[in-house]
PDB file of C-alpha atoms in Angstrom:
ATOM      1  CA  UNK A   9     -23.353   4.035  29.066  1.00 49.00           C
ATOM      2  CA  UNK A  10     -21.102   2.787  26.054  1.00 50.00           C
ATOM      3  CA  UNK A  11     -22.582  -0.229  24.736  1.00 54.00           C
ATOM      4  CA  UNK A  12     -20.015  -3.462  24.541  1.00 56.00           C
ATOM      5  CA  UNK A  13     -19.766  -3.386  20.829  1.00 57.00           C
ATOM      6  CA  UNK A  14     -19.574   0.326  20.015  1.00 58.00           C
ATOM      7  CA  UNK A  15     -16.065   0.492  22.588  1.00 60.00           C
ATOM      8  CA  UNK A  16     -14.657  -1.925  20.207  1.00 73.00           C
ATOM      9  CA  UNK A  17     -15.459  -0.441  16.956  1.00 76.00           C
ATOM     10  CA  UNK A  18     -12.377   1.515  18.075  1.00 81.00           C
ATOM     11  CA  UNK A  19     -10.245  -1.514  18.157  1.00 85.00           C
ATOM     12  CA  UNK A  20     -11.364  -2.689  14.637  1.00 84.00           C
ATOM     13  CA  UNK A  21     -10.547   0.620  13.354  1.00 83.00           C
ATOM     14  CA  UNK A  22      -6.965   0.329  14.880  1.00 86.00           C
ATOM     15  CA  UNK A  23      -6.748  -3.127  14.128  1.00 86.00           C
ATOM     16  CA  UNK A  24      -7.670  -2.219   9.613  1.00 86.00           C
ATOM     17  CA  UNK A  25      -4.673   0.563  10.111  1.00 87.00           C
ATOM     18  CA  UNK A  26      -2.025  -1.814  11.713  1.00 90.00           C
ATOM     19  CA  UNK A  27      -2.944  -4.596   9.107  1.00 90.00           C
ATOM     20  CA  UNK A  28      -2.726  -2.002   6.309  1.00 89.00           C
ATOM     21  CA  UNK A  29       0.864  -0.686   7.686  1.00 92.00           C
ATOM     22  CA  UNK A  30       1.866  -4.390   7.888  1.00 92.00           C
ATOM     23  CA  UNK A  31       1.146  -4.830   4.371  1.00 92.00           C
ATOM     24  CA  UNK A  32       2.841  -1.614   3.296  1.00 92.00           C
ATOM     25  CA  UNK A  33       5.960  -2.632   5.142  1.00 94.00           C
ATOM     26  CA  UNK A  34       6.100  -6.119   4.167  1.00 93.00           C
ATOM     27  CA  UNK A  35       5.865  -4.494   0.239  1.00 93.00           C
ATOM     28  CA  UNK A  36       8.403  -1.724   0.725  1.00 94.00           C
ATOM     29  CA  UNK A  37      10.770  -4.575   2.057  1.00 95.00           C
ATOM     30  CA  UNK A  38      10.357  -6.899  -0.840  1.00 93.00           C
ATOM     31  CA  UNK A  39      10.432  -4.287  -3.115  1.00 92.00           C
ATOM     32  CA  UNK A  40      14.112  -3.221  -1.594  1.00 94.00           C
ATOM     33  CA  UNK A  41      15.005  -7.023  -1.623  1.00 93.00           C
ATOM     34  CA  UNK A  42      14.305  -7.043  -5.125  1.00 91.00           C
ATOM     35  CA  UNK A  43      15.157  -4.033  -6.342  1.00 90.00           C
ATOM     36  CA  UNK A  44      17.889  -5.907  -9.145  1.00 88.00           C
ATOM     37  CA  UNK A  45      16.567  -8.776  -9.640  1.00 88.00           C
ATOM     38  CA  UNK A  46      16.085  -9.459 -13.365  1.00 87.00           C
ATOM     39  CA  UNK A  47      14.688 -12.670 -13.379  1.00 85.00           C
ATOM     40  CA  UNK A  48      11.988 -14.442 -11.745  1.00 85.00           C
ATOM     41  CA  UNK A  49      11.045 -17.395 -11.545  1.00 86.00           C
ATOM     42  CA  UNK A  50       8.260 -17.052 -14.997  1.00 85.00           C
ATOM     43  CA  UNK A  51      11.793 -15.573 -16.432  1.00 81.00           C
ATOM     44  CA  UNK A  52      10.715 -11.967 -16.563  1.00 83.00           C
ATOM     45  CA  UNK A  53      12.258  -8.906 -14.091  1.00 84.00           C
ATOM     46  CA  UNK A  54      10.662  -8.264 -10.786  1.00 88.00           C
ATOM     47  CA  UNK A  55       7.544  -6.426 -11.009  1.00 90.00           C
ATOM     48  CA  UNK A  56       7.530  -4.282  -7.769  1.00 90.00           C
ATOM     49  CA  UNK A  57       4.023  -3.705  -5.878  1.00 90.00           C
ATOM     50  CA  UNK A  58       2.409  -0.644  -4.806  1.00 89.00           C
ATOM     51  CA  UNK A  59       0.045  -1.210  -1.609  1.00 88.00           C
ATOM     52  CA  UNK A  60      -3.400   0.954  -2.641  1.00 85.00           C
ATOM     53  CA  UNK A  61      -6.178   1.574   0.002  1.00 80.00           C
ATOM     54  CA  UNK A  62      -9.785   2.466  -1.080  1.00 75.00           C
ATOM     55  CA  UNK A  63     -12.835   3.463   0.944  1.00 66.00           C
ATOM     56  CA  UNK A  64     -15.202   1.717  -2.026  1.00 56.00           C
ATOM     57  CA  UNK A  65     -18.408   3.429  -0.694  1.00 57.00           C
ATOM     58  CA  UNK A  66     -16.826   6.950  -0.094  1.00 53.00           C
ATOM     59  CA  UNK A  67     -14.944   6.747  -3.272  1.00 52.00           C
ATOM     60  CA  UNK A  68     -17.551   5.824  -5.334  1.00 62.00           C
ATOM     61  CA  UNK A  69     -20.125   8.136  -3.580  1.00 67.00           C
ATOM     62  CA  UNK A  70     -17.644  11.318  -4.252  1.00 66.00           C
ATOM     63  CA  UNK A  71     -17.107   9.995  -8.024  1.00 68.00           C
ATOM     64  CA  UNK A  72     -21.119  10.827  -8.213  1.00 73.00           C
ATOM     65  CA  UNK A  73     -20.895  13.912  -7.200  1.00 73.00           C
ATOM     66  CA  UNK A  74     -18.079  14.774  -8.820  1.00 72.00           C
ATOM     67  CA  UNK A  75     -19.817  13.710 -12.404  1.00 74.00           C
ATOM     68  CA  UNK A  76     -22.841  15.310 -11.628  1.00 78.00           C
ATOM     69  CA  UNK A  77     -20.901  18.529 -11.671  1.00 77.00           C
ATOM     70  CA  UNK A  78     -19.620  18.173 -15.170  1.00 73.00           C
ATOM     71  CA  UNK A  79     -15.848  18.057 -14.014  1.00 67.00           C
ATOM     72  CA  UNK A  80     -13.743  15.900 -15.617  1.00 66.00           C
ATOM     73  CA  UNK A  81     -11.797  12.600 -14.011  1.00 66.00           C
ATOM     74  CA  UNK A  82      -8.586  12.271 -15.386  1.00 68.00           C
ATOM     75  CA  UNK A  83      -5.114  10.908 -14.546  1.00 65.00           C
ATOM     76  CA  UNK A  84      -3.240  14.372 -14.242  1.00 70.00           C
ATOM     77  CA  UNK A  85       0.459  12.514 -13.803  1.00 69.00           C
ATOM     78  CA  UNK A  86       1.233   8.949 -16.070  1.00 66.00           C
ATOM     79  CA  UNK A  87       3.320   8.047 -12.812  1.00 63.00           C
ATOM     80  CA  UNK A  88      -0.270   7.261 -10.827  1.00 62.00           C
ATOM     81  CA  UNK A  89      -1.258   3.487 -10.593  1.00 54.00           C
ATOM     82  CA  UNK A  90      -5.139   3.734 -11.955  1.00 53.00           C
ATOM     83  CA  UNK A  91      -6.418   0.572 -13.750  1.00 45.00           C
ATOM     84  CA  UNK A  92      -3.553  -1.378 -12.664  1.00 38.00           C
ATOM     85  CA  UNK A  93      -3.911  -5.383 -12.086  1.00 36.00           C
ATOM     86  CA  UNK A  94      -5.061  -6.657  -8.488  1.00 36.00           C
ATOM     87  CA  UNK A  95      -2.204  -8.931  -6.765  1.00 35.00           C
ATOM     88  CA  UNK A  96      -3.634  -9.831  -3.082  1.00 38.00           C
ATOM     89  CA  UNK A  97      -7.220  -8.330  -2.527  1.00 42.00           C
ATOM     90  CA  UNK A  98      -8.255  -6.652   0.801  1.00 43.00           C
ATOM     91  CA  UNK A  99     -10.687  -8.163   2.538  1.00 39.00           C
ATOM     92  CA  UNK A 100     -13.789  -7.347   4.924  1.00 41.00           C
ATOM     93  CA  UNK A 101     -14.641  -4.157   3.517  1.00 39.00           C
ATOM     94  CA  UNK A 102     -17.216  -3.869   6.193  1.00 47.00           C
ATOM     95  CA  UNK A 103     -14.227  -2.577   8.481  1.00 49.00           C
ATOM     96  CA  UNK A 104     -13.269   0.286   6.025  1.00 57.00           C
ATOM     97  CA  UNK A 105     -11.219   1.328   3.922  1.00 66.00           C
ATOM     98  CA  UNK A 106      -9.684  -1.998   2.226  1.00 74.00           C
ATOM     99  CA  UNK A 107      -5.942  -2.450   1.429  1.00 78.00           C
ATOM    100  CA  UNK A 108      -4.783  -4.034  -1.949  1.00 80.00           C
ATOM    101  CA  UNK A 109      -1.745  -4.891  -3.606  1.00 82.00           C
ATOM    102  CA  UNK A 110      -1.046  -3.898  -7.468  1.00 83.00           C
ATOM    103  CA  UNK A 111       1.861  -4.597  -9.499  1.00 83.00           C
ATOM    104  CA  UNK A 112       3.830  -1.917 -10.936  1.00 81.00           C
ATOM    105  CA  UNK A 113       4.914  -2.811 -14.965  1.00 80.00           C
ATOM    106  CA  UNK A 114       7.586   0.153 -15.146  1.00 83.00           C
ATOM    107  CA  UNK A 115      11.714  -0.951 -15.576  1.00 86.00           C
ATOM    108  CA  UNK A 116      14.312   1.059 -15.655  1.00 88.00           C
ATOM    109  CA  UNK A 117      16.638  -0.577 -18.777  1.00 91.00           C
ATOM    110  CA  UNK A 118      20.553  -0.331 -18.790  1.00 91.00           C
ATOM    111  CA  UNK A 119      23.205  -1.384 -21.202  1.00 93.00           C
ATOM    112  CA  UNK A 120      25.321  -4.494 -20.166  1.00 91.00           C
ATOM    113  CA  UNK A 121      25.802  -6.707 -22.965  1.00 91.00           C
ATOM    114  CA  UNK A 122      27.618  -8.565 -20.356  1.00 92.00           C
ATOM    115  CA  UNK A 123      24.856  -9.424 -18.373  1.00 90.00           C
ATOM    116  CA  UNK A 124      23.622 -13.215 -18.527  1.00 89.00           C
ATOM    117  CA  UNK A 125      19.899 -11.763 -18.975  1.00 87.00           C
ATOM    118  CA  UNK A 126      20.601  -8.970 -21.323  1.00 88.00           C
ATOM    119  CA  UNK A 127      18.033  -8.840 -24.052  1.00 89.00           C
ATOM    120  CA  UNK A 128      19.087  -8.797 -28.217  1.00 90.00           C
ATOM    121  CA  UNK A 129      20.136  -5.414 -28.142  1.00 92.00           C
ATOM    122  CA  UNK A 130      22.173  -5.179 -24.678  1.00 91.00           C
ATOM    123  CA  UNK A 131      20.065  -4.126 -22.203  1.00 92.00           C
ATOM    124  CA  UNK A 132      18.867  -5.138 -19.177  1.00 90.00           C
ATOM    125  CA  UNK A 133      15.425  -4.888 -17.345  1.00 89.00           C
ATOM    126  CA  UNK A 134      15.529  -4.030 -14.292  1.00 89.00           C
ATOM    127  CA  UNK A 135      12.504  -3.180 -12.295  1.00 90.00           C
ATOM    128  CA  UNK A 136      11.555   0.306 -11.494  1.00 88.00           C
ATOM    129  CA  UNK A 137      12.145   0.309  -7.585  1.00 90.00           C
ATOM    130  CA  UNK A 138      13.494   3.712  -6.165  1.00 91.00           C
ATOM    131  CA  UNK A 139      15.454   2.845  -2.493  1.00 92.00           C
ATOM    132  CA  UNK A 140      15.025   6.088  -1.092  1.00 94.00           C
ATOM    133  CA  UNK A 141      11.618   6.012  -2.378  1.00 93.00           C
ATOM    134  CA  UNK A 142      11.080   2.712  -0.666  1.00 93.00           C
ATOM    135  CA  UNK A 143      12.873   3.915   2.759  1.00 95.00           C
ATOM    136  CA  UNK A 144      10.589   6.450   2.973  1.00 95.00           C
ATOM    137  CA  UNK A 145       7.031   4.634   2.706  1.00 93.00           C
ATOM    138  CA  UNK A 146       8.329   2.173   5.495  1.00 94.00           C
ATOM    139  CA  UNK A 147       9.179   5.007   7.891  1.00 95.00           C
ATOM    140  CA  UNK A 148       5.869   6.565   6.939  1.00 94.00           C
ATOM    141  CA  UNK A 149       4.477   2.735   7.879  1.00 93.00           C
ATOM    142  CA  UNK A 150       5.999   2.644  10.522  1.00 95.00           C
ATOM    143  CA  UNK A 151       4.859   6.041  11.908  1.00 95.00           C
ATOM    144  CA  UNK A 152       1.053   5.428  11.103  1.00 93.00           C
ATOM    145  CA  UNK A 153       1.500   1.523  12.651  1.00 94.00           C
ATOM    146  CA  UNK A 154       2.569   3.325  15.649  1.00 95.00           C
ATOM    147  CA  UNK A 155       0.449   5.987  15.833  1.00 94.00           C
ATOM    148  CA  UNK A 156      -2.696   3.203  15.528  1.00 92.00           C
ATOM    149  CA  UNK A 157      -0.783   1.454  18.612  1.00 94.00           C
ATOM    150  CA  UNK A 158      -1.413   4.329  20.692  1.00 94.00           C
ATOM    151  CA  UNK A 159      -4.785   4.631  19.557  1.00 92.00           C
ATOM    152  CA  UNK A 160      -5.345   1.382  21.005  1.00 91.00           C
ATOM    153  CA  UNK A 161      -3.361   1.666  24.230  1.00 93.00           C
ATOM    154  CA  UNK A 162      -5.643   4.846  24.266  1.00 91.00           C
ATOM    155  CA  UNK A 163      -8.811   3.223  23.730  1.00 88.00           C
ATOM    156  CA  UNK A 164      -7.542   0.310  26.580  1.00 89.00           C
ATOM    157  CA  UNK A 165      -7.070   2.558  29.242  1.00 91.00           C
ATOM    158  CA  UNK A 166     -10.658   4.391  28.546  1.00 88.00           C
ATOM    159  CA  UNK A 167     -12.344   1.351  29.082  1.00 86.00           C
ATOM    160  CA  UNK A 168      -9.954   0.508  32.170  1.00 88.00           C
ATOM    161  CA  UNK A 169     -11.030   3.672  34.244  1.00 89.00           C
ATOM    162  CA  UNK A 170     -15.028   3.400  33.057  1.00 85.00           C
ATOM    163  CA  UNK A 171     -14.838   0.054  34.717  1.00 85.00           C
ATOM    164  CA  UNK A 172     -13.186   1.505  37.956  1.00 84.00           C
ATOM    165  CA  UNK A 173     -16.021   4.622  37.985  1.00 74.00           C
TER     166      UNK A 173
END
């Protein structure tokens, strides 16, 4: 017979993924709602967010390994977000993986004199925020929040018919 607390570790597996999609969503929206906004309120251009999740124990364990074989760790693309500041910490890493959110320094500059925030020289800062980009990490959200939905409905109805057996 399942014990009580091993049927739920299902749930608090589903339950990490649909708090993890919730975050990415919620940062893939702000990121769109703020994709020209040049001024915050500390004066500076939007700095958009990435949503990172790490498995600290896995990650770390596989590091190990991977130095014990002599192979080097490098960033192979400038593009990738290592070493970048920590916005909102995950939390209960006992669950899992944990979901954080990083800020993103890159802006995209353009010339418009014009502009009431244009710097010295003309340009603008805007930040770095790609819409398509953006559109497609929410559907991708979306997806995975869904998919962890079924899981549970899944996990429900297992329970359900044990109980009837």
């Amino acid at each position: 017979m399942l014990s009580p607390i091993r049927s739920l570790s299902s749930f608090r597996t589903a339950a990490r993924g649909l708090e993890a999609q919730r975050v990415a969503l919620g940062v893939a929206t702000e990121n769109i709602a703020n994709a020209t906004t040049t001024r915050t309120a500390d004066g500076a251009a939007y700095r958009p967010k990435r949503v990172v999740q790490t498995a600290a124990t896995a990650g770390r364990r596989f590091e190990a390994v991977l130095r014990q074989t002599g192979l080097p760790l490098q960033k192979t693309d400038p593009r990738h977000l290592g070493g970048a500041a920590r916005l909102r910490p995950g939390s209960g890493a006992e669950l899992g993986p944990t979901t954080e959110v990083v800020g993103d320094d890159r802006e995209r500059l353009e010339y418009d004199p014009a502009h009431p925030d244009a710097d010295a020289d003309g340009y603008v800062h805007y930040p770095d925020v790609n819409v398509v980009d953006e559109m497609a990490r929410m559907i991708s959200a979306n997806r995975i929040y869904e998919a962890n939905l079924t899981s549970v409905k899944a996990a429900k109805e297992m329970i359900k018919r044990s109980l009837e057996i």
